[in-house]
Amino acid sequence: MPQLVTLKIERPGHRTVRLWIPVLLAVVLLSPVLLLALIGGIIACLMFDMRVFATIAGVGRFIGALPGSRFHIEQGRTALLLIIR
Amino acid sequence: MNEQRKAILDMLAEGKINATEAERLLTAIEPADTAPAADRKTGKKYLRLVVDYTENGEPGRVNIRVPVALLRAGVRLSALVPAQALEKANAEMAKSGVPFDLTQLKPNELEELVNHLDEVIVEVDSSEAQVRIYSE
């Protein structure tokens, strides 16, 4: 399960933005939205004849495998760095 | 021992499948979260994609590192996509001039591809961009 997401955005003429987002805290704060998303996902699974529990388990495994991912995109003096720990 | 694992071993014992098929089936049912930090099959932990390019005279770079376990989880997730969605995606890709049949991509074959990632190094050099894909 991801613990911390680090985001760094550099743009010319702007201050560098650095964000450290604790995933657990974000999940707790966004829990009402996540609950609605879960319900929407279940309805979508039922509409498209997908196995609900297998899909939820698959998405859980996918999220669980995210730590260690790193995305770094640079274009000239603009840069975006996203690290999932 | 869970029921799926027992059923596969029973089929192997009865000669309905061979050892290779049994190994593939056992791999397909094992949960991703039991994989150790360094991927047990590839021996590699991450897949790295590096693209160096120049656009409008400015140099650019894309550097993406994803865990092999994430690819494995994605492959398992893709097996759940309904056939009708794949057919719609095929139709849209064909309209865009990419005649690719997604229904022919089998999860077992993708799993094999992930298993052999440590042997794969892709390097594409052109005047505008350089692409490298490798595991580490």
XYZ file of N, CA, C and O in Angstrom, chain B residues 9 14 18 35-36 38 40 49 53 56 84 88 108 114 118 125 136:
68
model
N -3.338 -29.220 -9.395
C -2.456 -30.365 -9.103
C -3.152 -31.693 -9.398
O -2.517 -32.651 -9.859
N -3.708 -36.370 -12.920
C -4.538 -37.198 -13.815
C -4.053 -37.169 -15.262
O -4.610 -37.847 -16.128
N 0.025 -30.850 -18.757
C 1.439 -31.180 -18.497
C 2.021 -30.216 -17.457
O 1.358 -29.280 -17.010
N 4.607 -11.793 -3.884
C 5.877 -11.641 -4.581
C 6.850 -10.866 -3.700
O 6.494 -9.883 -3.091
N 8.097 -11.333 -3.607
C 9.077 -10.619 -2.798
C 9.488 -9.313 -3.462
O 9.117 -9.051 -4.600
N 12.295 -8.095 -4.773
C 12.860 -8.276 -6.106
C 12.056 -9.379 -6.763
O 11.862 -10.433 -6.187
N 10.561 -12.448 -8.194
C 11.148 -13.786 -8.097
C 11.416 -14.384 -9.472
O 12.374 -15.109 -9.675
N 11.717 3.199 -18.350
C 11.523 3.760 -19.690
C 12.149 5.149 -19.700
O 11.789 6.006 -18.892
N 14.423 13.541 -25.931
C 13.931 14.083 -27.192
C 14.173 15.589 -27.247
O 14.524 16.217 -26.238
N 10.800 21.717 -30.366
C 10.928 23.178 -30.537
C 12.290 23.680 -30.062
O 12.389 24.735 -29.428
N -16.695 -7.317 -24.843
C -17.367 -6.275 -25.637
C -16.575 -4.962 -25.612
O -16.537 -4.233 -26.609
N -14.928 -2.979 -28.854
C -15.115 -1.555 -29.125
C -13.758 -0.866 -29.283
O -13.576 -0.016 -30.168
N -2.073 -15.083 -20.081
C -0.930 -15.990 -19.883
C 0.277 -15.561 -20.705
O 1.420 -15.643 -20.250
N 6.111 -10.619 -19.132
C 6.619 -9.979 -17.911
C 7.718 -10.843 -17.288
O 8.729 -10.324 -16.810
N 13.645 -9.380 -17.971
C 15.060 -9.135 -17.673
C 15.950 -9.364 -18.892
O 17.085 -8.909 -18.926
N 16.877 4.679 -31.595
C 17.585 5.941 -31.822
C 17.073 6.578 -33.100
O 16.992 5.927 -34.130
N 15.722 -3.294 -14.263
C 16.879 -3.080 -13.387
C 16.591 -3.620 -11.991
O 15.455 -3.847 -11.633
